[in-house]
CSV table of C-alpha atoms and ligand atoms in Angstrom, one decimal:
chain,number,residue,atom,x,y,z
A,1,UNK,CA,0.0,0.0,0.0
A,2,UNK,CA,1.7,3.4,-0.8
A,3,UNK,CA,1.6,5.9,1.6
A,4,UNK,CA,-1.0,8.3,2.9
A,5,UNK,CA,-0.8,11.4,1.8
A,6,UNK,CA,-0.8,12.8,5.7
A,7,UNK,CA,2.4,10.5,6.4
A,8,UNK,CA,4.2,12.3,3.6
A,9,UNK,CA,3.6,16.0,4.8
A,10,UNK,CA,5.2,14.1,8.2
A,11,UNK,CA,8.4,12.7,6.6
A,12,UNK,CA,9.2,16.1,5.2
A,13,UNK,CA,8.1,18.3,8.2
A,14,UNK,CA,10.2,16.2,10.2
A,15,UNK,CA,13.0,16.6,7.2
A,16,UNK,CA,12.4,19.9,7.3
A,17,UNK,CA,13.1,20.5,10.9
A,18,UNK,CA,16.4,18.1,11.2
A,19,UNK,CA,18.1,20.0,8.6
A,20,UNK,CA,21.4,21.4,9.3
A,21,UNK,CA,22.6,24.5,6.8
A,22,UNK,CA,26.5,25.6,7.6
A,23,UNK,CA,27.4,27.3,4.9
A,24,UNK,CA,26.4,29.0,1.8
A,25,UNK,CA,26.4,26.2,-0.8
A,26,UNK,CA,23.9,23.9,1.8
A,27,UNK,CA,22.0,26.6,2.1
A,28,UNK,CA,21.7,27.4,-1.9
A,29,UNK,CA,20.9,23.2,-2.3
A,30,UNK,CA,18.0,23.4,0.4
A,31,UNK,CA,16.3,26.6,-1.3
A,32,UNK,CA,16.3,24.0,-4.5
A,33,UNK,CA,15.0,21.6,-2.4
A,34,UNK,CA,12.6,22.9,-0.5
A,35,UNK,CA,11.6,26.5,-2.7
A,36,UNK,CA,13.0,26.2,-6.0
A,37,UNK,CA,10.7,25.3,-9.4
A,38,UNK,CA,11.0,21.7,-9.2
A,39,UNK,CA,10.9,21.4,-5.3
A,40,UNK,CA,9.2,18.6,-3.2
A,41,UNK,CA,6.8,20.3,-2.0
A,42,UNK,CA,5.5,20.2,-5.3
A,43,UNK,CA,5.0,16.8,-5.6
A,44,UNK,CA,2.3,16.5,-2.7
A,45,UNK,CA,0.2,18.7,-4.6
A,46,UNK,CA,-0.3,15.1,-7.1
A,47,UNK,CA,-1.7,13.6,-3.7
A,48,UNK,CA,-4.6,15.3,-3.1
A,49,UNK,CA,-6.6,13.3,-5.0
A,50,UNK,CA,-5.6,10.4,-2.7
A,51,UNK,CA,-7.5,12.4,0.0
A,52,UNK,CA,-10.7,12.0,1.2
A,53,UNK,CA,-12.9,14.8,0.2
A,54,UNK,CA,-13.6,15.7,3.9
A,55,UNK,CA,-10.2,16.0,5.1
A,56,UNK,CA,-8.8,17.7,1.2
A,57,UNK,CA,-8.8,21.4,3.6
A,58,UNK,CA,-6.7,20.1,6.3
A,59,UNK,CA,-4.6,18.4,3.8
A,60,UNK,CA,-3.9,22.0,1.6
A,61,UNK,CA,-3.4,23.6,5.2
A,62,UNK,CA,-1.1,21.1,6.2
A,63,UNK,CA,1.2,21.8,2.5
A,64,UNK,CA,0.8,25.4,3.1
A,65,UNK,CA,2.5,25.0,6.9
A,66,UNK,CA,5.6,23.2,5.3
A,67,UNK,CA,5.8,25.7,2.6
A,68,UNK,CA,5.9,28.7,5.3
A,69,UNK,CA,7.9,26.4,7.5
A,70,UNK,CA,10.7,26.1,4.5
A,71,UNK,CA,10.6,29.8,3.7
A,72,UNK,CA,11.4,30.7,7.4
A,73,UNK,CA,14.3,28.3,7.9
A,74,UNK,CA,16.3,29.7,4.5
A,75,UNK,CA,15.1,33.1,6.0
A,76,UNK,CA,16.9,32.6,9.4
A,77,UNK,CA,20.1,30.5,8.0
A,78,UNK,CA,20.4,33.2,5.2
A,79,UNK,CA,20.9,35.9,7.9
A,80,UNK,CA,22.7,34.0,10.1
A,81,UNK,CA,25.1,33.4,7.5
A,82,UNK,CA,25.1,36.9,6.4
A,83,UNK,CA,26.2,38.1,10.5
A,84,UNK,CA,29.0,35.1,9.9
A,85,UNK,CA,30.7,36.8,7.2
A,86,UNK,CA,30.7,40.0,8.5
A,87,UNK,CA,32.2,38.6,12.1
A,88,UNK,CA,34.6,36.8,9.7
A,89,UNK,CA,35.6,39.8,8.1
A,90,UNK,CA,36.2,42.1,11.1
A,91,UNK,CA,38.3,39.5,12.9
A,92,UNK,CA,40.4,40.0,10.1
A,93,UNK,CA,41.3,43.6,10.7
A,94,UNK,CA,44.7,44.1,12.9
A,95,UNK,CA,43.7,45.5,15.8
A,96,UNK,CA,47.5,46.6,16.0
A,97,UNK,CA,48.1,48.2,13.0
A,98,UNK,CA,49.2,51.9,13.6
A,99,UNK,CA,46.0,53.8,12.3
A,100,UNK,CA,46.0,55.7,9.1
A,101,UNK,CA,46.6,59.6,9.5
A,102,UNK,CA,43.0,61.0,9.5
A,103,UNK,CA,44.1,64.3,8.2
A,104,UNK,CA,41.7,67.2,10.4
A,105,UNK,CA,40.7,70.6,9.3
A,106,UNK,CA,40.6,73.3,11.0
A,107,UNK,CA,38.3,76.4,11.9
A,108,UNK,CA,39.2,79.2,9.3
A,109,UNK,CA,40.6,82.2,11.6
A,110,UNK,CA,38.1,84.6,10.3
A,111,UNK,CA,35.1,82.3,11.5
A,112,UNK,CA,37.3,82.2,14.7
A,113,UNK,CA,36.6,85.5,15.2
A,114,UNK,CA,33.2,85.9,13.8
A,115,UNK,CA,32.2,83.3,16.2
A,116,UNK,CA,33.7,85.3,19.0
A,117,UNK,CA,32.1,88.6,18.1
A,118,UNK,CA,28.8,86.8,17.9
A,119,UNK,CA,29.6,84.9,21.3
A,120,UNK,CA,30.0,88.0,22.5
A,121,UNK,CA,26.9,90.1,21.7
A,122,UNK,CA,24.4,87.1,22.7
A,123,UNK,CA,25.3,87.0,25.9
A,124,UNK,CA,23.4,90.5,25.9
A,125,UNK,CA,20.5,89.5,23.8
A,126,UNK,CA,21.4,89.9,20.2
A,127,UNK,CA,20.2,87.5,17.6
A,128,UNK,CA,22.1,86.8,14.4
A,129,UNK,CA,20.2,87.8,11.3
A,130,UNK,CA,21.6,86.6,8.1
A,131,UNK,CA,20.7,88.2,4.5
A,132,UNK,CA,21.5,87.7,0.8
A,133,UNK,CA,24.9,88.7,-0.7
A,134,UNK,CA,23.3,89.7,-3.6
A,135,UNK,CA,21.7,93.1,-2.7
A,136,UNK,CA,19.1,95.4,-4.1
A,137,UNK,CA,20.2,99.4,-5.0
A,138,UNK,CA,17.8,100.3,-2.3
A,139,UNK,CA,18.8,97.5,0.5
A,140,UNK,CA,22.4,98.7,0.6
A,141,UNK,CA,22.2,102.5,-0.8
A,142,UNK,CA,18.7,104.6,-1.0
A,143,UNK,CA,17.3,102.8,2.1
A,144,UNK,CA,20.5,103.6,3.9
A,145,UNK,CA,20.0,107.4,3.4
A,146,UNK,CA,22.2,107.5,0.3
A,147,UNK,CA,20.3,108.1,-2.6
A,148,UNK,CA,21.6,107.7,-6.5
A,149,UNK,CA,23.2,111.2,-6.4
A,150,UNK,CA,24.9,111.4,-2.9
A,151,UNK,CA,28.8,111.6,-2.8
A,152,UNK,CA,28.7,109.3,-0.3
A,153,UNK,CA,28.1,106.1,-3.0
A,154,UNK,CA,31.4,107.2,-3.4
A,155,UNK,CA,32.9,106.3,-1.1
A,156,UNK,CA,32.5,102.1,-1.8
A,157,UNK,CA,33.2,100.6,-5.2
A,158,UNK,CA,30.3,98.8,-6.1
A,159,UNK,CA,30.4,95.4,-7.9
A,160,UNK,CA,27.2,95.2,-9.7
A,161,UNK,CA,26.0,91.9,-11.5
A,162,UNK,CA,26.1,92.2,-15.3
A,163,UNK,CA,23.7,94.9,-17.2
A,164,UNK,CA,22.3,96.0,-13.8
A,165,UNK,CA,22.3,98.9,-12.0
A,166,UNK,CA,19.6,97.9,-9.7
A,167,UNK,CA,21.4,94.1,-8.6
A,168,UNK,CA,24.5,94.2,-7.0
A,169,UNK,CA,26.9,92.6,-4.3
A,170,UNK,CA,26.3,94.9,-1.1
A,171,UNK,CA,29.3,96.5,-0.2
A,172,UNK,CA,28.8,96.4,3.9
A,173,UNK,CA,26.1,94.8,5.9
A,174,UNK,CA,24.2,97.9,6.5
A,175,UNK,CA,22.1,96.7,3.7
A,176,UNK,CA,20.9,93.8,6.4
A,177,UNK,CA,19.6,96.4,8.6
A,178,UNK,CA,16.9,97.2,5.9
A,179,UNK,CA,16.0,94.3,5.7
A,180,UNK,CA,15.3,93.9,9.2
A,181,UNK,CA,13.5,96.9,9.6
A,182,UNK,CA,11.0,96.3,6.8
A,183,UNK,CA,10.0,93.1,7.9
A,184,UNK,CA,10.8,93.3,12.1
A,185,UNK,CA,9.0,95.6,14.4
A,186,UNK,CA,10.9,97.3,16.9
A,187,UNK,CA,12.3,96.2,19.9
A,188,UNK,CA,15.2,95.3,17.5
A,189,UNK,CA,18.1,93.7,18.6
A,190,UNK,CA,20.2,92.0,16.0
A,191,UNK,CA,23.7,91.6,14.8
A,192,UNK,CA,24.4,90.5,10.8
A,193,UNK,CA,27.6,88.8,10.1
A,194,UNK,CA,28.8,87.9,6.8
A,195,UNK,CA,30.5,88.9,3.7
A,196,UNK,CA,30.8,92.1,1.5
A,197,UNK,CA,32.4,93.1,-1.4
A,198,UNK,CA,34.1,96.1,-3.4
A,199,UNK,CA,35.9,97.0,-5.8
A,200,UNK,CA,39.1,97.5,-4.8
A,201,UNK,CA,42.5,96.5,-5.8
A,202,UNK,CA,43.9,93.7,-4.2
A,203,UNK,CA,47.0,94.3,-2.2
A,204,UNK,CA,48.4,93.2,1.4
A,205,UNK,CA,46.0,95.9,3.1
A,206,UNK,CA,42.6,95.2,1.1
A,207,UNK,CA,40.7,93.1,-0.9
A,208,UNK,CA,37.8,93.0,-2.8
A,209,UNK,CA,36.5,90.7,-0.6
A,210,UNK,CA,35.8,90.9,3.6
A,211,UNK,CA,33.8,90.1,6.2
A,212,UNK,CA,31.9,92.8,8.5
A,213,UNK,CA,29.5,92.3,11.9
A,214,UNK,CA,26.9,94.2,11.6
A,215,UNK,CA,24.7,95.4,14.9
A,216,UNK,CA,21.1,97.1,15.1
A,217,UNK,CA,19.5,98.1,18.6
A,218,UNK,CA,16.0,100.1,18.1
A,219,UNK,CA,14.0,100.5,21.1
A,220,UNK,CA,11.7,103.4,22.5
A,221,UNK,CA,14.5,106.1,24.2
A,222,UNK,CA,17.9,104.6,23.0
A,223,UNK,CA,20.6,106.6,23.7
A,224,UNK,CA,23.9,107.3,22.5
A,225,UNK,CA,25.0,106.6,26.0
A,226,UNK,CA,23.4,103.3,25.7
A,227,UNK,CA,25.5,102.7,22.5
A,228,UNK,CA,28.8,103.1,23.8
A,229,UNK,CA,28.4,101.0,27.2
A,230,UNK,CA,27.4,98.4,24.5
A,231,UNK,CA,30.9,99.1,22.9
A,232,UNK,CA,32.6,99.1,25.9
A,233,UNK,CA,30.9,96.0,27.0
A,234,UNK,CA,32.1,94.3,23.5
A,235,UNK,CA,35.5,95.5,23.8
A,236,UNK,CA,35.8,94.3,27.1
A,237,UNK,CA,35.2,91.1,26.3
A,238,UNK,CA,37.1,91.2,23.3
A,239,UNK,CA,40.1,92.7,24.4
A,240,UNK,CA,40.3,92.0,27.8
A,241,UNK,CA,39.5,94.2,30.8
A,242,UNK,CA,41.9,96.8,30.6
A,243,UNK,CA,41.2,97.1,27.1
A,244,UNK,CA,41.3,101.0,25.8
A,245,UNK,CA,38.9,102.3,23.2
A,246,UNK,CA,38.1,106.1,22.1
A,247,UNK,CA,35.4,107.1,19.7
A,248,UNK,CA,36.2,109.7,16.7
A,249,UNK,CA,33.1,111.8,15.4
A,250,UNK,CA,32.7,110.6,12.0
A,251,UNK,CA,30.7,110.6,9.0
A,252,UNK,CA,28.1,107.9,7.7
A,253,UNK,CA,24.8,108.5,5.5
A,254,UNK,CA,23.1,106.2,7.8
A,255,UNK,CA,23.8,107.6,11.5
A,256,UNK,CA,24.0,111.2,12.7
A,257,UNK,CA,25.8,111.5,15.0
A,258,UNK,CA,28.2,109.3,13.9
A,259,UNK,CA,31.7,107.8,15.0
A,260,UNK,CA,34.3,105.5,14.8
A,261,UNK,CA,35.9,103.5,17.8
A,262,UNK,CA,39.4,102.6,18.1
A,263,UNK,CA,40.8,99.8,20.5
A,264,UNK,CA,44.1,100.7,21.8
A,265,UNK,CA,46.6,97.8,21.0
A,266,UNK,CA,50.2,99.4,21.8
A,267,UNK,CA,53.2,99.7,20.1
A,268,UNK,CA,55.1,96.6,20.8
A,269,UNK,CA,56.6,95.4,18.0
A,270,UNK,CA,56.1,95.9,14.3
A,271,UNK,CA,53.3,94.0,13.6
A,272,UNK,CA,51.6,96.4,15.9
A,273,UNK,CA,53.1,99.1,14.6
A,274,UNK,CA,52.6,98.5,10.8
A,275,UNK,CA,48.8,97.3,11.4
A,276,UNK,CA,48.0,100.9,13.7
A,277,UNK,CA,50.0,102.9,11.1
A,278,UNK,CA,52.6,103.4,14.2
A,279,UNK,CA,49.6,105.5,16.3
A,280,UNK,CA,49.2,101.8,18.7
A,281,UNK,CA,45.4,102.7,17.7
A,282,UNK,CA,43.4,100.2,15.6
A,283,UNK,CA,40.2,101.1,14.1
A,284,UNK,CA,37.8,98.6,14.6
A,285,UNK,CA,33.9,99.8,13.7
A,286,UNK,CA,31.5,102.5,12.5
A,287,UNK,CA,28.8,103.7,14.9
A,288,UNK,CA,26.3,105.9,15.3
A,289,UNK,CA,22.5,106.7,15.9
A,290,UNK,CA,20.8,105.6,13.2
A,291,UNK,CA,19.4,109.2,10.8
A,292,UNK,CA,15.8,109.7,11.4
A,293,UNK,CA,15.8,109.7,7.5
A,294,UNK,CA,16.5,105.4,7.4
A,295,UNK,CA,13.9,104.7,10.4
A,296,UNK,CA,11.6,106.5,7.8
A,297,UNK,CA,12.4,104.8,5.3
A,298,UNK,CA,11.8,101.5,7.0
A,299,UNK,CA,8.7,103.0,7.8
A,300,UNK,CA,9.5,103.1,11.3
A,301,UNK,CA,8.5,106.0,13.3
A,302,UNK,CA,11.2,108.0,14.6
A,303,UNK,CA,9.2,109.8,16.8
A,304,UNK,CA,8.2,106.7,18.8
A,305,UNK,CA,11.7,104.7,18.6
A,306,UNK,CA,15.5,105.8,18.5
A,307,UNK,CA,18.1,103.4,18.2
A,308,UNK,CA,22.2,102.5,17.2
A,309,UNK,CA,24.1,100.8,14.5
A,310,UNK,CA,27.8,99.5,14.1
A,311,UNK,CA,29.4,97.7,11.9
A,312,UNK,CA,32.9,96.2,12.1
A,313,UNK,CA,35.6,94.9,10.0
A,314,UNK,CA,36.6,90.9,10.9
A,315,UNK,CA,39.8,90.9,8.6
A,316,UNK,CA,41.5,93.6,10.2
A,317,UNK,CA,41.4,91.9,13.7
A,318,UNK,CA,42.0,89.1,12.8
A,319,UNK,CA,45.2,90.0,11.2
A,320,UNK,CA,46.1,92.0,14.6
A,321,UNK,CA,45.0,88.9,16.6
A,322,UNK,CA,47.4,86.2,14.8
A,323,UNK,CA,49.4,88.6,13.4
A,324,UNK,CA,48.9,87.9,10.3
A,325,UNK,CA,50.6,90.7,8.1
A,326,UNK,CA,48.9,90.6,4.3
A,327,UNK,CA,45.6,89.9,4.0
A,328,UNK,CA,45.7,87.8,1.1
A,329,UNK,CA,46.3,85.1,3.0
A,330,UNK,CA,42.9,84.8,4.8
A,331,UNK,CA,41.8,84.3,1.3
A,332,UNK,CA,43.9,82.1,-0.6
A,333,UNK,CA,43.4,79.1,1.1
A,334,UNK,CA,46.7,77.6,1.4
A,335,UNK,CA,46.5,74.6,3.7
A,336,UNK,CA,50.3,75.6,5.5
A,337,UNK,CA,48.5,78.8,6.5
A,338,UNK,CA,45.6,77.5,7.7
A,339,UNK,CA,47.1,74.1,9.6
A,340,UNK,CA,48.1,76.8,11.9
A,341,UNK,CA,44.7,77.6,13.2
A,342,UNK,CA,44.6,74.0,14.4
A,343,UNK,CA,44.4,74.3,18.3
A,344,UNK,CA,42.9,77.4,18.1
A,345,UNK,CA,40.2,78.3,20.1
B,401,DAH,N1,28.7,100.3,6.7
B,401,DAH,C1,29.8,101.0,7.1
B,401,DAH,C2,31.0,100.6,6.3
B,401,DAH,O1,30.9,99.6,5.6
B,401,DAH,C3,30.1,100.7,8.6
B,401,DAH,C4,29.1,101.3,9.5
B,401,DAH,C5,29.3,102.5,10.0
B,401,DAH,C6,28.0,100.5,9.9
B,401,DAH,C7,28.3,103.1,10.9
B,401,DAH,C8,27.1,101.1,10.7
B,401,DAH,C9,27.3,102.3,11.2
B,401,DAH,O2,26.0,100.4,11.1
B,401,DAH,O3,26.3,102.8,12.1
B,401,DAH,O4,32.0,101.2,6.2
């Protein structure tokens, strides 16, 4: 008598769960076995019509349990294998082996001190507010109280972007405080960092090419007195506590008053004395109230709210800072030059 068709799905279930799969090729042999076109599984389907009718359900259940059954047991060995190799292949790394020179960068010295600057003017409530490179005549001129035919456009060398005379790359980050102001209401509180451009020749002094902070403070009653403790407060920190500073009056479209603040750095040695132009005083920034005129413009109401500007050159302290003497340098790029910022803070 041949077998029952039950006693089959037995012999392979059992089969099926004795099976030992060590390696790659035993598990590639059971998958034909057990999954591939011809496999055994198959050949139970020609016994179902040894089966009574009654039990035909039970018998298909039964075929599709060794099916699943197969499919999970080349499922597990196939990932256990996989976890194998890999094991296999780290044990093969020498654990001894001097490790290959991870080669690090290092923080540019002008983000050094941007970073400082901006450390600096946080810790008394100033957010950073960052804005296009690519500027608008109005942003960076007739917003900033110098319109198309004051001698002040002068006084920066404008890049502007082919057949424009509207588009252009802002020549100082004064252009951020419009921005601001159009779209901010007062209190204001900000400080802009980034880069600006003009059209200079290149030489060991200046570039076409530097980085300014910019600061805004509009409130109701802000006072120039308020202004310079903010300065001191900055060069303070900057500098150190015995730092020195003196403010020059000055003349910007955009403030009136206006000044500039030096920080005394000495005479020392010839770095210091080449980089002050041998008076020990570095200029640093441009300050001032901001005119009545740009709060207008802004369509804020000068009336109701007063407030302060500055803007400072990064390159130039820098330079003083790690005396560096030509400022090409912080632009070229040259890995020697910048290796030495390293350990810096
Ligand atoms: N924008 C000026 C420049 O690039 C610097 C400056 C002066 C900015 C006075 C100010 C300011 O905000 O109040 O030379």
């Amino acid at each position: 008598m041949s077998k029952d068709a039950f006693e089959i799905v037995e012999e392979i279930s059992k089969k099926l769960s004795q099976i030992k799969i060590d390696s790659v090729e035993e598990l590639e042999k059971f998958r034909i076995q057990f999954l591939g076109s011809k496999n055994e599984l198959k050949s139970l389907f020609g016994e179902i019509r040894n089966v009574s009718n009654e039990r035909k359900k039970e018998f298909g259940q039964a075929v599709n349990a060794l099916k699943s059954q197969a499919e999970e047991i080349f499922a597990e060995h196939k990932f256990a294998l996989a976890a194998n190799e890999s094991k296999k292949e780290s044990a093969s790394i020498d654990m001894t082996m001097p490790p290959s020179p991870n080669p690090q960068g290092s923080i540019h010295p002008i983000t050094i001190v941007m970073d400082r600057i901006i450390r600096i003017f946080e810790k008394i409530g100033f957010t950073i507010a960052e804005e296009r490179e690519i500027e608008d005549d109005w942003h960076n001129f007739t917003a900033m109280n110098t319109p198309d035919d004051h001698p002040a456009r002068d006084m920066q060398d404008t890049f502007y972007l082919q057949n424009s005379t509207e588009q252009l790359l802002r020549t100082h980050t004064s252009s951020v405080q419009a921005r601001v102001m159009t779209t901010q209401k007062p209190p204001i509180r900000i400080i802009a960092p980034g880069r600006v451009y003009r059209n200079e020749t290149i030489s060991a002094r200046s570039h076409c090419q530097f980085h300014q902070v910019e600061g805004l403070f509009i409130d109701k009653k802000v006072s120039f007195a308020d202004m310079k403790q903010t300065l001191m407060y900055f060069t303070k920190e900057m500098y150190g506590p015995d730092a020195k500073i003196r403010l020059r009056p000055s003349y910007f479209p955009f403030t009136e008053p206006s000044a500039e603040m030096d920080v005394y750095w000495g005479l020392e040695d010839e770095h210091a004395y080449r980089i002050t132009k041998g008076t020990g005083w570095l200029e640093i920034l441009g300050c001032g109230m901001v005119d009545p005129n740009v709060l207008k413009n802004c369509n804020i109401d000068p009336e109701e709210y007063s407030g302060f500007a500055f803007g400072m050159g990064i390159e130039r302290q820098a330079m003083l800072h790690y005396r560096i003497n030509d400022i090409r340098m912080l632009f070229e790029n040259d890995v020697r030059f910048l290796r030495q910022f390293n350990s810096a803070m």
